[in-house]
PDB file of C-alpha atoms in Angstrom:
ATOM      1  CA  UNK C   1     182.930-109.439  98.630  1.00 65.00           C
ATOM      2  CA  UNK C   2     183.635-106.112  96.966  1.00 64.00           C
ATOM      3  CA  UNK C   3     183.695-108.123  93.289  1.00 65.00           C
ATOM      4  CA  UNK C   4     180.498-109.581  94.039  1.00 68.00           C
ATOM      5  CA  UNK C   5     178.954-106.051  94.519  1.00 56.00           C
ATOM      6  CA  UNK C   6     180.629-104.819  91.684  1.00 58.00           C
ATOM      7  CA  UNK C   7     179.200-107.998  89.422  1.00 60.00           C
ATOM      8  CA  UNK C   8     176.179-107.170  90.435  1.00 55.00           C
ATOM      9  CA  UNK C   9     175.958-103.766  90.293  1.00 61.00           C
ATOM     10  CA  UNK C  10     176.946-104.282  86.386  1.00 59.00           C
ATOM     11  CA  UNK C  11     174.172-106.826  86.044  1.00 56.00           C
ATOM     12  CA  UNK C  12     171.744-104.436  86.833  1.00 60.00           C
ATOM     13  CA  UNK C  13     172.885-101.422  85.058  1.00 64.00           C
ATOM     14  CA  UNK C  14     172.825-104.193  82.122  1.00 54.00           C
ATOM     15  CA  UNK C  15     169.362-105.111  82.958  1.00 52.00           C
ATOM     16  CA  UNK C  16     168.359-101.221  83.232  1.00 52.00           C
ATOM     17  CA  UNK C  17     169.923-100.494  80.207  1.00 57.00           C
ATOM     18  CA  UNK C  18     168.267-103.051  77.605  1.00 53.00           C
ATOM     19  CA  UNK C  19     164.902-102.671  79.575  1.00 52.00           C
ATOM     20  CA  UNK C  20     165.242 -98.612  78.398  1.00 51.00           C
ATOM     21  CA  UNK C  21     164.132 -99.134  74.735  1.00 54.00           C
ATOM     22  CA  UNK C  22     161.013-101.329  75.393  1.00 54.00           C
ATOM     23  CA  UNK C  23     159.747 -98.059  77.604  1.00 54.00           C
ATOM     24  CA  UNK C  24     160.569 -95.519  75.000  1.00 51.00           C
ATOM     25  CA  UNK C  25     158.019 -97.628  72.705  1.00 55.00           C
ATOM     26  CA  UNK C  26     155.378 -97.029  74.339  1.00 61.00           C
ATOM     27  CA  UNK C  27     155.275 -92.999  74.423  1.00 69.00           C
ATOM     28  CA  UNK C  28     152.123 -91.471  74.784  1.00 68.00           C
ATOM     29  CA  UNK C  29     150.247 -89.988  71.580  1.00 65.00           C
ATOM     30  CA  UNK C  30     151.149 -86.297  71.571  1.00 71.00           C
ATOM     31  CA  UNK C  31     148.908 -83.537  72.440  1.00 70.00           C
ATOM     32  CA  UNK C  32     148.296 -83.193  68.280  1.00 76.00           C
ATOM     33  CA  UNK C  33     147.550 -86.409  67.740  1.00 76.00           C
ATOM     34  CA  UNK C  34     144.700 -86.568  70.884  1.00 72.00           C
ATOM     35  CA  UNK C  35     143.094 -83.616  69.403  1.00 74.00           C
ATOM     36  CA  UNK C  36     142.760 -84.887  66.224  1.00 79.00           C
ATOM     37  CA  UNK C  37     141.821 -87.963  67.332  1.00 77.00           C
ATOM     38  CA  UNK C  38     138.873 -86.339  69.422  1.00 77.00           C
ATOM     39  CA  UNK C  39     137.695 -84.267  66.552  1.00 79.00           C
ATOM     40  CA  UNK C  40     137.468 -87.271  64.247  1.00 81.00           C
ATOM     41  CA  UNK C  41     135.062 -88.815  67.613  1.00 76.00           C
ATOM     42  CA  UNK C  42     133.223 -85.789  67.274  1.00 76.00           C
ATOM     43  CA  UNK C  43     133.134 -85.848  63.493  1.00 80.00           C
ATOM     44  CA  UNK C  44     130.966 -89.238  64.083  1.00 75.00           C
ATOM     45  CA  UNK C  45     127.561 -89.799  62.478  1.00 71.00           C
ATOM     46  CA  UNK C  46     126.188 -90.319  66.070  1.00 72.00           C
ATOM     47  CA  UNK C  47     127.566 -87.051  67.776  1.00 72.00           C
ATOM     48  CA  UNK C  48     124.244 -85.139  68.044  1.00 74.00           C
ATOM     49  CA  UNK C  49     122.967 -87.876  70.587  1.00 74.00           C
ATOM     50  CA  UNK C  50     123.661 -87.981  74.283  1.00 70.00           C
ATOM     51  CA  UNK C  51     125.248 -91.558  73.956  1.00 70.00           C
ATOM     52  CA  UNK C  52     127.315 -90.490  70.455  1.00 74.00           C
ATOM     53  CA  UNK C  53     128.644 -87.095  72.611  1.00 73.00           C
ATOM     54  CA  UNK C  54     129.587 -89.753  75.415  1.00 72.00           C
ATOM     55  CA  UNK C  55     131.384 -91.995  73.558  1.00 72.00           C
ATOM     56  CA  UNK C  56     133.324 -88.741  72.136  1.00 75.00           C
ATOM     57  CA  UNK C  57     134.082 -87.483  75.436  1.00 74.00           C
ATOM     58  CA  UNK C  58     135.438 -91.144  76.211  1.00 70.00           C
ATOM     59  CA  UNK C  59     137.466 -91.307  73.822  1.00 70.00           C
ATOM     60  CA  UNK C  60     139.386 -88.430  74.747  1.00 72.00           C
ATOM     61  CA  UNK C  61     139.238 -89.334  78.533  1.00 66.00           C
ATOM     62  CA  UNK C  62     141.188 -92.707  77.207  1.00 56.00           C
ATOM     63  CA  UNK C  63     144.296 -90.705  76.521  1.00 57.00           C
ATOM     64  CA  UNK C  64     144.612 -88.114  79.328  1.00 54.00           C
ATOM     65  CA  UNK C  65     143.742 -90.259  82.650  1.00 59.00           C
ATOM     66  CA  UNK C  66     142.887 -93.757  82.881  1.00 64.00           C
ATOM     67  CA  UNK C  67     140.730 -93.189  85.557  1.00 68.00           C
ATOM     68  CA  UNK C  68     139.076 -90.349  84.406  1.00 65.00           C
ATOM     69  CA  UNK C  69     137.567 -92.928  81.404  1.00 65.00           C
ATOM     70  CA  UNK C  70     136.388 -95.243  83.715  1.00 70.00           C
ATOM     71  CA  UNK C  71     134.987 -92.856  85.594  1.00 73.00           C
ATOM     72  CA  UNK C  72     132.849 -91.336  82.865  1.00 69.00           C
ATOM     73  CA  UNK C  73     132.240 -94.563  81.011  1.00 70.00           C
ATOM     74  CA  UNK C  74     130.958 -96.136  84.307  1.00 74.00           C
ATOM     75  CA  UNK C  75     128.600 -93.216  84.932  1.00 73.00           C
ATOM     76  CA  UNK C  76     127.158 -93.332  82.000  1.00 68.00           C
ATOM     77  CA  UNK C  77     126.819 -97.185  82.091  1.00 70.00           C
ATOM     78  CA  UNK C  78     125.343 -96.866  85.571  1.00 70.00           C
ATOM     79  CA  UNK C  79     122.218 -93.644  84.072  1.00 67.00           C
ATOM     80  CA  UNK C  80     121.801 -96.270  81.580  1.00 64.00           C
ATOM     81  CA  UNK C  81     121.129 -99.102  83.790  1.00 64.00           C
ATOM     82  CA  UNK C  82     118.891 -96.676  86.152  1.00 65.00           C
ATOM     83  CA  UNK C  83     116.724 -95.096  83.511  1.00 60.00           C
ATOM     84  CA  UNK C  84     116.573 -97.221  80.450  1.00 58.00           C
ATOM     85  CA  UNK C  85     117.133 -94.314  78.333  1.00 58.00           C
ATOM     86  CA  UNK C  86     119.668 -92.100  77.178  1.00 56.00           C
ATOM     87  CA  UNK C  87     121.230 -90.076  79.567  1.00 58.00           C
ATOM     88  CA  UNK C  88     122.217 -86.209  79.420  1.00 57.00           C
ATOM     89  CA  UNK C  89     125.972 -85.138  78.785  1.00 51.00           C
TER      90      UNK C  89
END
C-alpha cells in the first residue's frame, strides 16, 4: 500500500514538474512593455476622437484586468448602441 502511495506521489511531482515550463511561457508583458504599448495606442491617427481615445484606453485595460476590458469595451458598445453616436470618454 505504502509503494502505491509512493508511485504515485512520484507521478505527480513528474506531472507538476514538466507542466512548470509551459506556465513560465506565458508571463505577462512587463510593466515597460504595457506602457509602451499604450503610448503607441495613443500615438494612433484616431486618438483625438472619443472612439480612437476608447480603443486606447482598451488596449491598456487588455493587459492589467481582463475584466476591467470587458467592462469598458462593453460600455462603450452599449452608448453606442443607445445613441448612435460617439460617446464621451
Amino acid at each position: 500500500m505504502k509503494a502505491i502511495f509512493l508511485m504515485l506521489g512520484a507521478v505527480m511531482t513528474a506531472l507538476v514538474i514538466h507542466a512548470a515550463p509551459a506556465e513560465a511561457a506565458k508571463k505577462k508583458p512587463t510593466k515597460a512593455q504595457i506602457r509602451a504599448e499604450c503610448a503607441e495606442a495613443k500615438k494612433a491617427s484616431d486618438y483625438d476622437t472619443p472612439m480612437g481615445r476608447a480603443k486606447a484606453k482598451i488596449a491598456c485595460l487588455g493587459h492589467y484586468s481582463h475584466r476591467a476590458y470587458w467592462k469598458e469595451f462593453n460600455r462603450h458598445n452599449d452608448c453606442l448602441r443607445q445613441t448612435r453616436m460617439l460617446c464621451p470618454d
